[in-house]
PDB file of C-alpha atoms in Angstrom:
ATOM      1  CA  MET A   1      66.002  14.414   6.623  1.00 47.00           C
ATOM      2  CA  SER A   2      66.452  13.142   9.420  1.00 48.00           C
ATOM      3  CA  ARG A   3      64.595  16.616  10.581  1.00 51.00           C
ATOM      4  CA  THR A   4      61.666  14.277   8.879  1.00 49.00           C
ATOM      5  CA  ALA A   5      62.547  11.269  10.339  1.00 48.00           C
ATOM      6  CA  SER A   6      63.143  12.022  13.980  1.00 46.00           C
ATOM      7  CA  MET A   7      59.907  14.464  14.052  1.00 47.00           C
ATOM      8  CA  ILE A   8      58.388  11.158  12.461  1.00 48.00           C
ATOM      9  CA  ARG A   9      59.441   8.684  15.186  1.00 52.00           C
ATOM     10  CA  TRP A  10      58.813  11.179  18.250  1.00 49.00           C
ATOM     11  CA  PRO A  11      56.804   9.385  20.620  1.00 60.00           C
ATOM     12  CA  VAL A  12      53.280   9.886  21.909  1.00 66.00           C
ATOM     13  CA  SER A  13      53.572  12.050  25.511  1.00 80.00           C
ATOM     14  CA  ARG A  14      51.845  10.297  27.808  1.00 81.00           C
ATOM     15  CA  ARG A  15      48.927  12.536  28.439  1.00 83.00           C
ATOM     16  CA  MET A  16      48.143  11.705  24.585  1.00 85.00           C
ATOM     17  CA  ARG A  17      47.836   8.161  25.356  1.00 84.00           C
ATOM     18  CA  ILE A  18      45.207   8.578  27.708  1.00 88.00           C
ATOM     19  CA  ARG A  19      43.493  10.670  25.758  1.00 87.00           C
ATOM     20  CA  TYR A  20      43.227   8.531  22.842  1.00 86.00           C
ATOM     21  CA  LEU A  21      42.101   5.312  25.433  1.00 89.00           C
ATOM     22  CA  TRP A  22      39.412   8.120  26.657  1.00 90.00           C
ATOM     23  CA  ALA A  23      38.345   8.868  22.774  1.00 88.00           C
ATOM     24  CA  TYR A  24      38.211   4.505  21.555  1.00 89.00           C
ATOM     25  CA  ALA A  25      37.304   3.487  24.599  1.00 90.00           C
ATOM     26  CA  LEU A  26      33.552   6.075  24.438  1.00 90.00           C
ATOM     27  CA  ILE A  27      33.861   5.265  20.979  1.00 92.00           C
ATOM     28  CA  GLY A  28      34.283   1.523  20.799  1.00 91.00           C
ATOM     29  CA  PRO A  29      30.723   0.622  22.505  1.00 91.00           C
ATOM     30  CA  GLN A  30      29.198   2.659  19.899  1.00 92.00           C
ATOM     31  CA  VAL A  31      30.832   1.075  17.217  1.00 93.00           C
ATOM     32  CA  LEU A  32      29.444  -1.827  18.283  1.00 94.00           C
ATOM     33  CA  PHE A  33      25.882  -0.827  18.842  1.00 94.00           C
ATOM     34  CA  PHE A  34      26.642   0.230  15.516  1.00 94.00           C
ATOM     35  CA  LEU A  35      28.069  -2.950  14.135  1.00 94.00           C
ATOM     36  CA  ALA A  36      24.997  -5.305  15.545  1.00 94.00           C
ATOM     37  CA  PHE A  37      22.397  -3.517  14.521  1.00 92.00           C
ATOM     38  CA  THR A  38      22.994  -1.660  11.706  1.00 92.00           C
ATOM     39  CA  VAL A  39      25.556  -3.312   9.507  1.00 94.00           C
ATOM     40  CA  TYR A  40      24.785  -6.973  10.727  1.00 94.00           C
ATOM     41  CA  PRO A  41      21.100  -7.105  10.027  1.00 91.00           C
ATOM     42  CA  ILE A  42      21.291  -5.624   7.252  1.00 91.00           C
ATOM     43  CA  VAL A  43      24.192  -8.002   5.183  1.00 94.00           C
ATOM     44  CA  MET A  44      22.069 -10.372   7.092  1.00 93.00           C
ATOM     45  CA  SER A  45      18.792  -9.493   4.813  1.00 93.00           C
ATOM     46  CA  TYR A  46      20.491 -10.551   1.759  1.00 93.00           C
ATOM     47  CA  VAL A  47      22.327 -13.676   2.931  1.00 94.00           C
ATOM     48  CA  TYR A  48      18.327 -14.575   4.642  1.00 94.00           C
ATOM     49  CA  SER A  49      16.063 -13.254   0.661  1.00 94.00           C
ATOM     50  CA  PHE A  50      17.852 -16.386  -0.644  1.00 95.00           C
ATOM     51  CA  TYR A  51      16.558 -18.543   2.100  1.00 94.00           C
ATOM     52  CA  GLU A  52      12.634 -20.349   2.345  1.00 91.00           C
ATOM     53  CA  TRP A  53      13.658 -19.305   6.062  1.00 89.00           C
ATOM     54  CA  SER A  54      10.999 -18.733   9.134  1.00 85.00           C
ATOM     55  CA  GLY A  55      13.389 -17.574  11.518  1.00 83.00           C
ATOM     56  CA  PHE A  56      13.798 -20.726  13.056  1.00 84.00           C
ATOM     57  CA  GLY A  57      16.648 -23.017  13.391  1.00 84.00           C
ATOM     58  CA  PRO A  58      19.631 -23.251  10.506  1.00 86.00           C
ATOM     59  CA  LEU A  59      19.478 -21.485   7.290  1.00 86.00           C
ATOM     60  CA  GLU A  60      19.240 -25.103   5.136  1.00 87.00           C
ATOM     61  CA  ASN A  61      17.157 -24.355   1.992  1.00 90.00           C
ATOM     62  CA  PHE A  62      18.260 -22.335   0.154  1.00 92.00           C
ATOM     63  CA  ILE A  63      16.279 -21.477  -3.300  1.00 92.00           C
ATOM     64  CA  GLY A  64      18.124 -18.510  -5.202  1.00 91.00           C
ATOM     65  CA  TRP A  65      15.696 -15.813  -6.506  1.00 94.00           C
ATOM     66  CA  ASP A  66      12.613 -17.367  -5.370  1.00 94.00           C
ATOM     67  CA  ASN A  67      11.763 -15.242  -2.949  1.00 94.00           C
ATOM     68  CA  PHE A  68      12.950 -11.621  -5.376  1.00 95.00           C
ATOM     69  CA  ILE A  69      10.730 -13.753  -8.092  1.00 95.00           C
ATOM     70  CA  LYS A  70       7.766 -14.800  -6.122  1.00 94.00           C
ATOM     71  CA  LEU A  71       7.995 -11.054  -5.185  1.00 94.00           C
ATOM     72  CA  VAL A  72       7.856  -9.575  -8.176  1.00 93.00           C
ATOM     73  CA  HIS A  73       4.581 -11.588  -9.047  1.00 95.00           C
ATOM     74  CA  GLU A  74       3.002 -10.182  -5.885  1.00 94.00           C
ATOM     75  CA  GLN A  75      -0.186  -8.353  -6.426  1.00 95.00           C
ATOM     76  CA  ALA A  76      -0.159  -7.172  -2.882  1.00 94.00           C
ATOM     77  CA  PHE A  77       2.993  -6.116  -3.242  1.00 95.00           C
ATOM     78  CA  TRP A  78       2.090  -3.827  -5.488  1.00 96.00           C
ATOM     79  CA  ASN A  79      -0.439  -2.707  -3.587  1.00 96.00           C
ATOM     80  CA  ALA A  80       1.541  -1.099  -1.328  1.00 96.00           C
ATOM     81  CA  PHE A  81       4.139  -0.220  -3.068  1.00 96.00           C
ATOM     82  CA  ARG A  82       1.470   1.429  -4.722  1.00 96.00           C
ATOM     83  CA  ASN A  83      -0.121   2.694  -1.986  1.00 96.00           C
ATOM     84  CA  SER A  84       3.272   4.326  -0.279  1.00 95.00           C
ATOM     85  CA  LEU A  85       3.591   5.813  -3.092  1.00 95.00           C
ATOM     86  CA  ILE A  86       0.614   7.760  -2.745  1.00 96.00           C
ATOM     87  CA  TYR A  87       1.273   9.108   0.942  1.00 96.00           C
ATOM     88  CA  MET A  88       4.705   9.942  -0.215  1.00 95.00           C
ATOM     89  CA  THR A  89       2.915  12.237  -3.076  1.00 95.00           C
ATOM     90  CA  ALA A  90       0.720  13.466  -1.286  1.00 96.00           C
ATOM     91  CA  LYS A  91       2.449  14.136   1.893  1.00 96.00           C
ATOM     92  CA  THR A  92       5.226  15.780  -0.103  1.00 95.00           C
ATOM     93  CA  LEU A  93       2.817  18.290  -2.291  1.00 95.00           C
ATOM     94  CA  ILE A  94       0.869  19.923   0.700  1.00 96.00           C
ATOM     95  CA  LEU A  95       3.815  20.261   2.796  1.00 95.00           C
ATOM     96  CA  LEU A  96       6.342  22.046   0.501  1.00 94.00           C
ATOM     97  CA  PRO A  97       4.116  24.774   0.015  1.00 94.00           C
ATOM     98  CA  THR A  98       2.278  25.183   3.265  1.00 95.00           C
ATOM     99  CA  THR A  99       5.707  24.942   4.673  1.00 94.00           C
ATOM    100  CA  LEU A 100       7.769  27.262   2.845  1.00 93.00           C
ATOM    101  CA  MET A 101       4.124  30.088   2.553  1.00 92.00           C
ATOM    102  CA  LEU A 102       4.212  29.900   6.786  1.00 91.00           C
ATOM    103  CA  ALA A 103       7.571  30.232   6.900  1.00 90.00           C
ATOM    104  CA  LEU A 104       7.768  32.947   5.110  1.00 89.00           C
ATOM    105  CA  VAL A 105       5.224  34.706   7.965  1.00 87.00           C
ATOM    106  CA  LEU A 106       6.968  33.607  10.601  1.00 85.00           C
ATOM    107  CA  ASN A 107      10.514  34.747   9.179  1.00 83.00           C
ATOM    108  CA  ARG A 108       9.259  38.340   9.674  1.00 78.00           C
ATOM    109  CA  ALA A 109      10.925  39.985  11.255  1.00 62.00           C
ATOM    110  CA  LEU A 110       8.382  42.264  12.996  1.00 58.00           C
ATOM    111  CA  PHE A 111       5.539  39.062  13.405  1.00 64.00           C
ATOM    112  CA  LYS A 112       4.730  39.109  16.496  1.00 70.00           C
ATOM    113  CA  GLY A 113       4.858  35.962  18.703  1.00 71.00           C
ATOM    114  CA  LYS A 114       6.648  34.463  15.916  1.00 71.00           C
ATOM    115  CA  VAL A 115       8.716  32.069  18.802  1.00 75.00           C
ATOM    116  CA  PHE A 116       5.916  30.609  20.580  1.00 80.00           C
ATOM    117  CA  TYR A 117       3.955  29.189  16.779  1.00 78.00           C
ATOM    118  CA  ARG A 118       7.038  28.194  15.734  1.00 76.00           C
ATOM    119  CA  THR A 119       7.048  25.558  19.436  1.00 81.00           C
ATOM    120  CA  VAL A 120       3.555  25.643  18.785  1.00 84.00           C
ATOM    121  CA  TYR A 121       3.725  23.351  15.153  1.00 84.00           C
ATOM    122  CA  PHE A 122       6.583  21.932  15.933  1.00 86.00           C
ATOM    123  CA  LEU A 123       4.948  20.451  18.998  1.00 87.00           C
ATOM    124  CA  PRO A 124       3.647  17.060  16.579  1.00 89.00           C
ATOM    125  CA  VAL A 125       7.000  15.988  15.674  1.00 89.00           C
ATOM    126  CA  VAL A 126       8.021  15.564  18.875  1.00 88.00           C
ATOM    127  CA  THR A 127       5.031  13.139  19.534  1.00 89.00           C
ATOM    128  CA  THR A 128       5.191  10.243  19.688  1.00 91.00           C
ATOM    129  CA  THR A 129       3.456   8.530  16.181  1.00 91.00           C
ATOM    130  CA  SER A 130       2.556   5.806  17.573  1.00 90.00           C
ATOM    131  CA  THR A 131       0.699   7.852  20.501  1.00 91.00           C
ATOM    132  CA  VAL A 132      -0.506  10.142  17.947  1.00 92.00           C
ATOM    133  CA  GLY A 133      -2.458   7.708  15.622  1.00 92.00           C
ATOM    134  CA  ILE A 134      -4.536   5.604  19.044  1.00 92.00           C
ATOM    135  CA  VAL A 135      -5.192   8.823  19.885  1.00 91.00           C
ATOM    136  CA  MET A 136      -6.734   9.556  15.688  1.00 92.00           C
ATOM    137  CA  LYS A 137      -8.586   6.608  15.463  1.00 90.00           C
ATOM    138  CA  PHE A 138     -10.638   7.699  18.323  1.00 89.00           C
ATOM    139  CA  ILE A 139     -11.066  10.917  16.624  1.00 90.00           C
ATOM    140  CA  PHE A 140     -11.464   8.990  13.083  1.00 89.00           C
ATOM    141  CA  GLY A 141     -12.161   6.111  13.917  1.00 80.00           C
ATOM    142  CA  ASN A 142     -16.253   4.960  14.084  1.00 75.00           C
ATOM    143  CA  GLU A 143     -19.167   7.181  13.855  1.00 74.00           C
ATOM    144  CA  ASN A 144     -20.272   8.341  17.299  1.00 78.00           C
ATOM    145  CA  ALA A 145     -15.973   9.723  16.877  1.00 81.00           C
ATOM    146  CA  LEU A 146     -15.069  13.428  17.304  1.00 86.00           C
ATOM    147  CA  VAL A 147     -14.904  14.262  14.113  1.00 88.00           C
ATOM    148  CA  ASN A 148     -17.810  13.169  12.980  1.00 87.00           C
ATOM    149  CA  GLU A 149     -19.920  14.777  15.886  1.00 87.00           C
ATOM    150  CA  ALA A 150     -18.189  17.651  15.508  1.00 88.00           C
ATOM    151  CA  LEU A 151     -19.703  17.639  11.385  1.00 86.00           C
ATOM    152  CA  MET A 152     -23.525  17.583  12.459  1.00 88.00           C
ATOM    153  CA  GLY A 153     -23.152  19.395  15.109  1.00 86.00           C
ATOM    154  CA  LEU A 154     -22.169  22.236  13.070  1.00 86.00           C
ATOM    155  CA  GLY A 155     -24.736  21.416  10.066  1.00 85.00           C
ATOM    156  CA  VAL A 156     -21.660  19.828   7.703  1.00 84.00           C
ATOM    157  CA  LEU A 157     -22.745  16.496   7.482  1.00 82.00           C
ATOM    158  CA  SER A 158     -26.167  14.781   8.282  1.00 83.00           C
ATOM    159  CA  LYS A 159     -25.126  11.305   8.482  1.00 86.00           C
ATOM    160  CA  PRO A 160     -21.644   9.842  10.260  1.00 86.00           C
ATOM    161  CA  ILE A 161     -18.424   9.218   8.332  1.00 87.00           C
ATOM    162  CA  PRO A 162     -16.659   6.248   8.004  1.00 88.00           C
ATOM    163  CA  TRP A 163     -13.104   7.845   7.893  1.00 90.00           C
ATOM    164  CA  LEU A 164     -11.558   5.295   8.150  1.00 91.00           C
ATOM    165  CA  GLY A 165     -14.198   2.329   7.262  1.00 88.00           C
ATOM    166  CA  GLN A 166     -13.458   3.278   3.839  1.00 89.00           C
ATOM    167  CA  ALA A 167     -10.754   3.218   1.138  1.00 88.00           C
ATOM    168  CA  ASP A 168     -10.794   6.602   0.285  1.00 86.00           C
ATOM    169  CA  THR A 169     -11.572   8.737   2.370  1.00 91.00           C
ATOM    170  CA  ALA A 170      -8.926   6.356   4.814  1.00 93.00           C
ATOM    171  CA  MET A 171      -6.472   7.029   2.431  1.00 94.00           C
ATOM    172  CA  VAL A 172      -7.153  10.565   2.646  1.00 94.00           C
ATOM    173  CA  VAL A 173      -6.625  10.687   7.218  1.00 94.00           C
ATOM    174  CA  LEU A 174      -3.692   8.889   6.959  1.00 95.00           C
ATOM    175  CA  ILE A 175      -2.181  11.545   4.330  1.00 96.00           C
ATOM    176  CA  LEU A 176      -3.566  14.318   6.291  1.00 95.00           C
ATOM    177  CA  ILE A 177      -2.277  13.382   9.888  1.00 95.00           C
ATOM    178  CA  GLY A 178       1.071  12.121   8.099  1.00 95.00           C
ATOM    179  CA  SER A 179       1.226  15.665   7.279  1.00 95.00           C
ATOM    180  CA  TRP A 180       0.581  17.462   9.906  1.00 95.00           C
ATOM    181  CA  LYS A 181       2.578  15.354  12.259  1.00 94.00           C
ATOM    182  CA  PHE A 182       5.208  16.243   9.294  1.00 94.00           C
ATOM    183  CA  PHE A 183       4.794  19.595   9.276  1.00 94.00           C
ATOM    184  CA  GLY A 184       6.276  21.337  11.734  1.00 92.00           C
ATOM    185  CA  MET A 185       9.877  19.720  11.165  1.00 93.00           C
ATOM    186  CA  VAL A 186       9.728  20.631   7.368  1.00 94.00           C
ATOM    187  CA  LEU A 187       8.914  24.191   8.523  1.00 92.00           C
ATOM    188  CA  VAL A 188      12.219  24.898  10.669  1.00 91.00           C
ATOM    189  CA  TYR A 189      13.916  23.147   7.276  1.00 93.00           C
ATOM    190  CA  TRP A 190      12.591  26.288   5.567  1.00 93.00           C
ATOM    191  CA  LEU A 191      12.805  28.424   8.288  1.00 91.00           C
ATOM    192  CA  ALA A 192      16.909  27.679   8.549  1.00 90.00           C
ATOM    193  CA  GLY A 193      17.143  28.057   4.695  1.00 90.00           C
ATOM    194  CA  LEU A 194      15.642  32.108   5.027  1.00 90.00           C
ATOM    195  CA  GLN A 195      17.396  32.503   7.773  1.00 88.00           C
ATOM    196  CA  SER A 196      20.826  31.178   5.849  1.00 87.00           C
ATOM    197  CA  LEU A 197      19.613  34.224   3.446  1.00 86.00           C
ATOM    198  CA  PRO A 198      22.455  36.849   2.155  1.00 86.00           C
ATOM    199  CA  LYS A 199      20.732  40.003   3.739  1.00 84.00           C
ATOM    200  CA  ASP A 200      22.593  42.502   1.540  1.00 85.00           C
ATOM    201  CA  VAL A 201      20.614  41.446  -1.387  1.00 84.00           C
ATOM    202  CA  TYR A 202      17.110  42.292  -0.037  1.00 80.00           C
ATOM    203  CA  GLU A 203      18.954  46.095   0.986  1.00 81.00           C
ATOM    204  CA  ALA A 204      19.727  46.258  -2.422  1.00 85.00           C
ATOM    205  CA  ALA A 205      16.692  45.279  -3.590  1.00 79.00           C
ATOM    206  CA  LYS A 206      15.071  47.228  -1.530  1.00 80.00           C
ATOM    207  CA  THR A 207      17.036  50.578  -2.032  1.00 81.00           C
ATOM    208  CA  ASP A 208      16.412  49.367  -5.889  1.00 78.00           C
ATOM    209  CA  GLY A 209      12.519  50.394  -5.330  1.00 79.00           C
ATOM    210  CA  ALA A 210      11.912  46.109  -4.918  1.00 79.00           C
ATOM    211  CA  ASN A 211       7.701  45.600  -3.642  1.00 82.00           C
ATOM    212  CA  GLY A 212       7.032  42.470  -1.684  1.00 78.00           C
ATOM    213  CA  VAL A 213       6.421  40.450  -4.284  1.00 82.00           C
ATOM    214  CA  GLN A 214       8.804  41.297  -6.874  1.00 84.00           C
ATOM    215  CA  THR A 215      11.263  40.145  -3.769  1.00 84.00           C
ATOM    216  CA  LEU A 216       9.784  37.200  -3.208  1.00 84.00           C
ATOM    217  CA  ARG A 217       9.956  35.547  -7.173  1.00 85.00           C
ATOM    218  CA  HIS A 218      13.136  37.218  -8.169  1.00 83.00           C
ATOM    219  CA  ILE A 219      15.837  36.917  -5.291  1.00 85.00           C
ATOM    220  CA  THR A 220      13.859  34.363  -2.412  1.00 87.00           C
ATOM    221  CA  LEU A 221      12.921  31.776  -4.235  1.00 88.00           C
ATOM    222  CA  PRO A 222      15.896  31.361  -6.850  1.00 87.00           C
ATOM    223  CA  LEU A 223      18.561  31.619  -3.821  1.00 87.00           C
ATOM    224  CA  LEU A 224      16.167  29.169  -1.317  1.00 90.00           C
ATOM    225  CA  ALA A 225      15.872  26.488  -4.201  1.00 88.00           C
ATOM    226  CA  PRO A 226      18.831  25.318  -3.925  1.00 86.00           C
ATOM    227  CA  VAL A 227      17.810  24.670  -0.165  1.00 89.00           C
ATOM    228  CA  GLY A 228      14.253  23.625  -1.566  1.00 90.00           C
ATOM    229  CA  ALA A 229      15.498  20.957  -3.694  1.00 88.00           C
ATOM    230  CA  VAL A 230      17.176  18.914   0.168  1.00 89.00           C
ATOM    231  CA  ILE A 231      13.890  19.927   1.842  1.00 92.00           C
ATOM    232  CA  LEU A 232      12.032  17.746  -1.381  1.00 92.00           C
ATOM    233  CA  LEU A 233      14.223  15.295  -0.735  1.00 90.00           C
ATOM    234  CA  LEU A 234      14.473  15.197   2.897  1.00 91.00           C
ATOM    235  CA  THR A 235      10.640  15.336   2.600  1.00 93.00           C
ATOM    236  CA  VAL A 236      10.042  12.492  -0.113  1.00 93.00           C
ATOM    237  CA  VAL A 237      12.754   9.644   1.672  1.00 91.00           C
ATOM    238  CA  ASN A 238      10.548  10.292   5.537  1.00 91.00           C
ATOM    239  CA  SER A 239       7.225   9.675   3.518  1.00 93.00           C
ATOM    240  CA  MET A 240       8.392   6.614   1.497  1.00 92.00           C
ATOM    241  CA  HIS A 241       8.624   5.289   5.462  1.00 88.00           C
ATOM    242  CA  VAL A 242       5.235   4.944   7.329  1.00 90.00           C
ATOM    243  CA  PHE A 243       4.996   2.747   9.583  1.00 93.00           C
ATOM    244  CA  ASP A 244       3.599   3.140  13.381  1.00 92.00           C
ATOM    245  CA  LEU A 245       1.490   5.441  11.948  1.00 94.00           C
ATOM    246  CA  VAL A 246      -0.564   2.921   9.794  1.00 95.00           C
ATOM    247  CA  LYS A 247      -0.125   0.413  12.125  1.00 93.00           C
ATOM    248  CA  THR A 248      -2.246   1.992  14.993  1.00 93.00           C
ATOM    249  CA  LEU A 249      -4.066   4.558  12.621  1.00 93.00           C
ATOM    250  CA  THR A 250      -5.942   1.586  10.350  1.00 91.00           C
ATOM    251  CA  GLY A 251      -3.721  -1.588  10.293  1.00 91.00           C
ATOM    252  CA  GLY A 252      -3.765  -1.553   6.551  1.00 91.00           C
ATOM    253  CA  GLY A 253      -7.216  -1.579   6.121  1.00 87.00           C
ATOM    254  CA  PRO A 254      -9.764  -1.440   4.856  1.00 90.00           C
ATOM    255  CA  PHE A 255      -9.074  -4.431   3.130  1.00 88.00           C
ATOM    256  CA  TYR A 256      -5.361  -3.065   2.488  1.00 92.00           C
ATOM    257  CA  ALA A 257      -6.416   0.281   1.065  1.00 93.00           C
ATOM    258  CA  THR A 258      -3.287   1.592   3.157  1.00 94.00           C
ATOM    259  CA  GLU A 259      -1.303  -1.167   3.476  1.00 95.00           C
ATOM    260  CA  THR A 260       2.296   0.569   2.944  1.00 95.00           C
ATOM    261  CA  VAL A 261       5.346  -1.090   2.037  1.00 95.00           C
ATOM    262  CA  ASP A 262       7.093  -0.922   5.213  1.00 94.00           C
ATOM    263  CA  LEU A 263       3.577  -2.493   7.133  1.00 94.00           C
ATOM    264  CA  TYR A 264       3.593  -5.404   4.063  1.00 94.00           C
ATOM    265  CA  ILE A 265       6.704  -6.284   4.826  1.00 94.00           C
ATOM    266  CA  TYR A 266       6.228  -6.542   8.833  1.00 93.00           C
ATOM    267  CA  ASN A 267       3.456  -8.561   8.098  1.00 91.00           C
ATOM    268  CA  PHE A 268       5.597 -11.105   7.417  1.00 91.00           C
ATOM    269  CA  ALA A 269       7.922 -11.333   9.497  1.00 89.00           C
ATOM    270  CA  PHE A 270       6.180 -11.052  12.082  1.00 85.00           C
ATOM    271  CA  SER A 271       3.006 -12.310  11.185  1.00 72.00           C
ATOM    272  CA  THR A 272       0.686 -13.828  13.982  1.00 58.00           C
ATOM    273  CA  SER A 273      -1.044 -16.640  11.173  1.00 66.00           C
ATOM    274  CA  GLY A 274       1.670 -18.664  10.581  1.00 70.00           C
ATOM    275  CA  PHE A 275       5.236 -19.286  10.054  1.00 81.00           C
ATOM    276  CA  PRO A 276       6.739 -15.909   9.485  1.00 87.00           C
ATOM    277  CA  GLN A 277       8.440 -15.377   6.037  1.00 91.00           C
ATOM    278  CA  ILE A 278      11.701 -13.498   7.256  1.00 92.00           C
ATOM    279  CA  GLY A 279      13.230 -14.654   3.739  1.00 93.00           C
ATOM    280  CA  TYR A 280      10.770 -13.832   1.488  1.00 94.00           C
ATOM    281  CA  ALA A 281      10.489 -10.055   3.281  1.00 94.00           C
ATOM    282  CA  SER A 282      14.038  -9.217   3.268  1.00 94.00           C
ATOM    283  CA  ALA A 283      13.807  -9.613  -0.648  1.00 95.00           C
ATOM    284  CA  ALA A 284      10.618  -7.039  -0.385  1.00 95.00           C
ATOM    285  CA  GLY A 285      12.941  -4.638   2.411  1.00 94.00           C
ATOM    286  CA  ILE A 286      15.567  -5.438  -0.769  1.00 95.00           C
ATOM    287  CA  VAL A 287      13.207  -3.678  -2.987  1.00 95.00           C
ATOM    288  CA  PHE A 288      11.784  -1.526  -1.792  1.00 95.00           C
ATOM    289  CA  GLY A 289      15.430  -0.076  -0.550  1.00 93.00           C
ATOM    290  CA  VAL A 290      16.852  -0.215  -4.173  1.00 94.00           C
ATOM    291  CA  ALA A 291      13.747   1.538  -5.338  1.00 93.00           C
ATOM    292  CA  ILE A 292      14.518   4.222  -2.480  1.00 92.00           C
ATOM    293  CA  PHE A 293      17.932   4.610  -3.214  1.00 92.00           C
ATOM    294  CA  ILE A 294      17.226   5.322  -7.515  1.00 93.00           C
ATOM    295  CA  LEU A 295      14.476   8.071  -6.439  1.00 90.00           C
ATOM    296  CA  THR A 296      17.049   9.239  -3.849  1.00 89.00           C
ATOM    297  CA  ALA A 297      20.351   9.199  -6.627  1.00 90.00           C
ATOM    298  CA  LEU A 298      17.539  11.302  -8.636  1.00 89.00           C
ATOM    299  CA  LEU A 299      16.453  13.541  -6.323  1.00 86.00           C
ATOM    300  CA  GLY A 300      19.677  14.399  -5.196  1.00 85.00           C
ATOM    301  CA  LEU A 301      20.987  14.809  -8.808  1.00 87.00           C
ATOM    302  CA  LEU A 302      18.462  17.626  -8.622  1.00 81.00           C
ATOM    303  CA  VAL A 303      20.087  19.166  -6.119  1.00 79.00           C
ATOM    304  CA  LYS A 304      23.541  19.323  -7.123  1.00 82.00           C
ATOM    305  CA  SER A 305      21.926  20.776 -10.347  1.00 81.00           C
ATOM    306  CA  LEU A 306      20.054  23.559  -7.882  1.00 73.00           C
ATOM    307  CA  GLN A 307      23.622  24.224  -5.774  1.00 70.00           C
ATOM    308  CA  GLN A 308      25.855  24.725  -8.647  1.00 73.00           C
ATOM    309  CA  ALA A 309      22.909  26.845 -10.511  1.00 69.00           C
ATOM    310  CA  GLY A 310      23.147  28.660  -7.320  1.00 59.00           C
ATOM    311  CA  GLY A 311      26.827  28.876  -7.212  1.00 56.00           C
ATOM    312  CA  ARG A 312      27.527  30.471 -10.429  1.00 60.00           C
ATOM    313  CA  GLY A 313      24.126  32.767 -10.245  1.00 57.00           C
TER     314      GLY A 313
END
């Protein structure tokens, strides 16, 4: 007992104290920035949602749940919510199977130039999204744009199509560009999952005479299912938040056909026509955040069940 007590009271050496001080000194600024620019805005957004506040002056006009009641009855919000769901669903359905098929090809040991192709597919990920939106607006944005000129030159089109001027085509273009932008990231996820699979299972299957299709169906896909569930979760969460691409490519048009919730919140929080409505925008952000939390929780349960199934297997 006395030995234990003496060990507890044993003073920390001067060298260790200096190391601790340096650690706190290096971590301290990051903690302060996190509290100031992450925690504080999140907490205050809940406070603002109960006020009618433009962002100027003190918080005085407390209105309770009025912002939330107004939001629930606002058709424009549900239109933006529907657009976000359409974008997320379509992008996920495009990305998951296509990136998986390409990852299976690039993961083959005998595939020549696979490092080069991995780099090429990942380049759009590191390109600024707003820059992509501006460039793509010139490619699709008017009747004399590059896409129309190319398709008319090949004889595919007889007259130019206003790709960003029609509701259906604007959403399709937005989904395709968003999928292309995030394609390399999902591809890397799949490659990481494929490279983590045990090699001895494949050697045993080869010894038993299993062909490529049988190996893919009975070994690769079942073992990859838990990783696939995580990739699904990451893709869904990423796709629910689309702002800079919409802002620079379509601006939410035509006639709000591509306006997402992120852009909807931005338009009310930083409105250039009239006074901003910070309280209402905060309420919209909270509702949207709760919806994403519920969706993420459901997908998290899927990930957990698949991981448990994989562990039992």
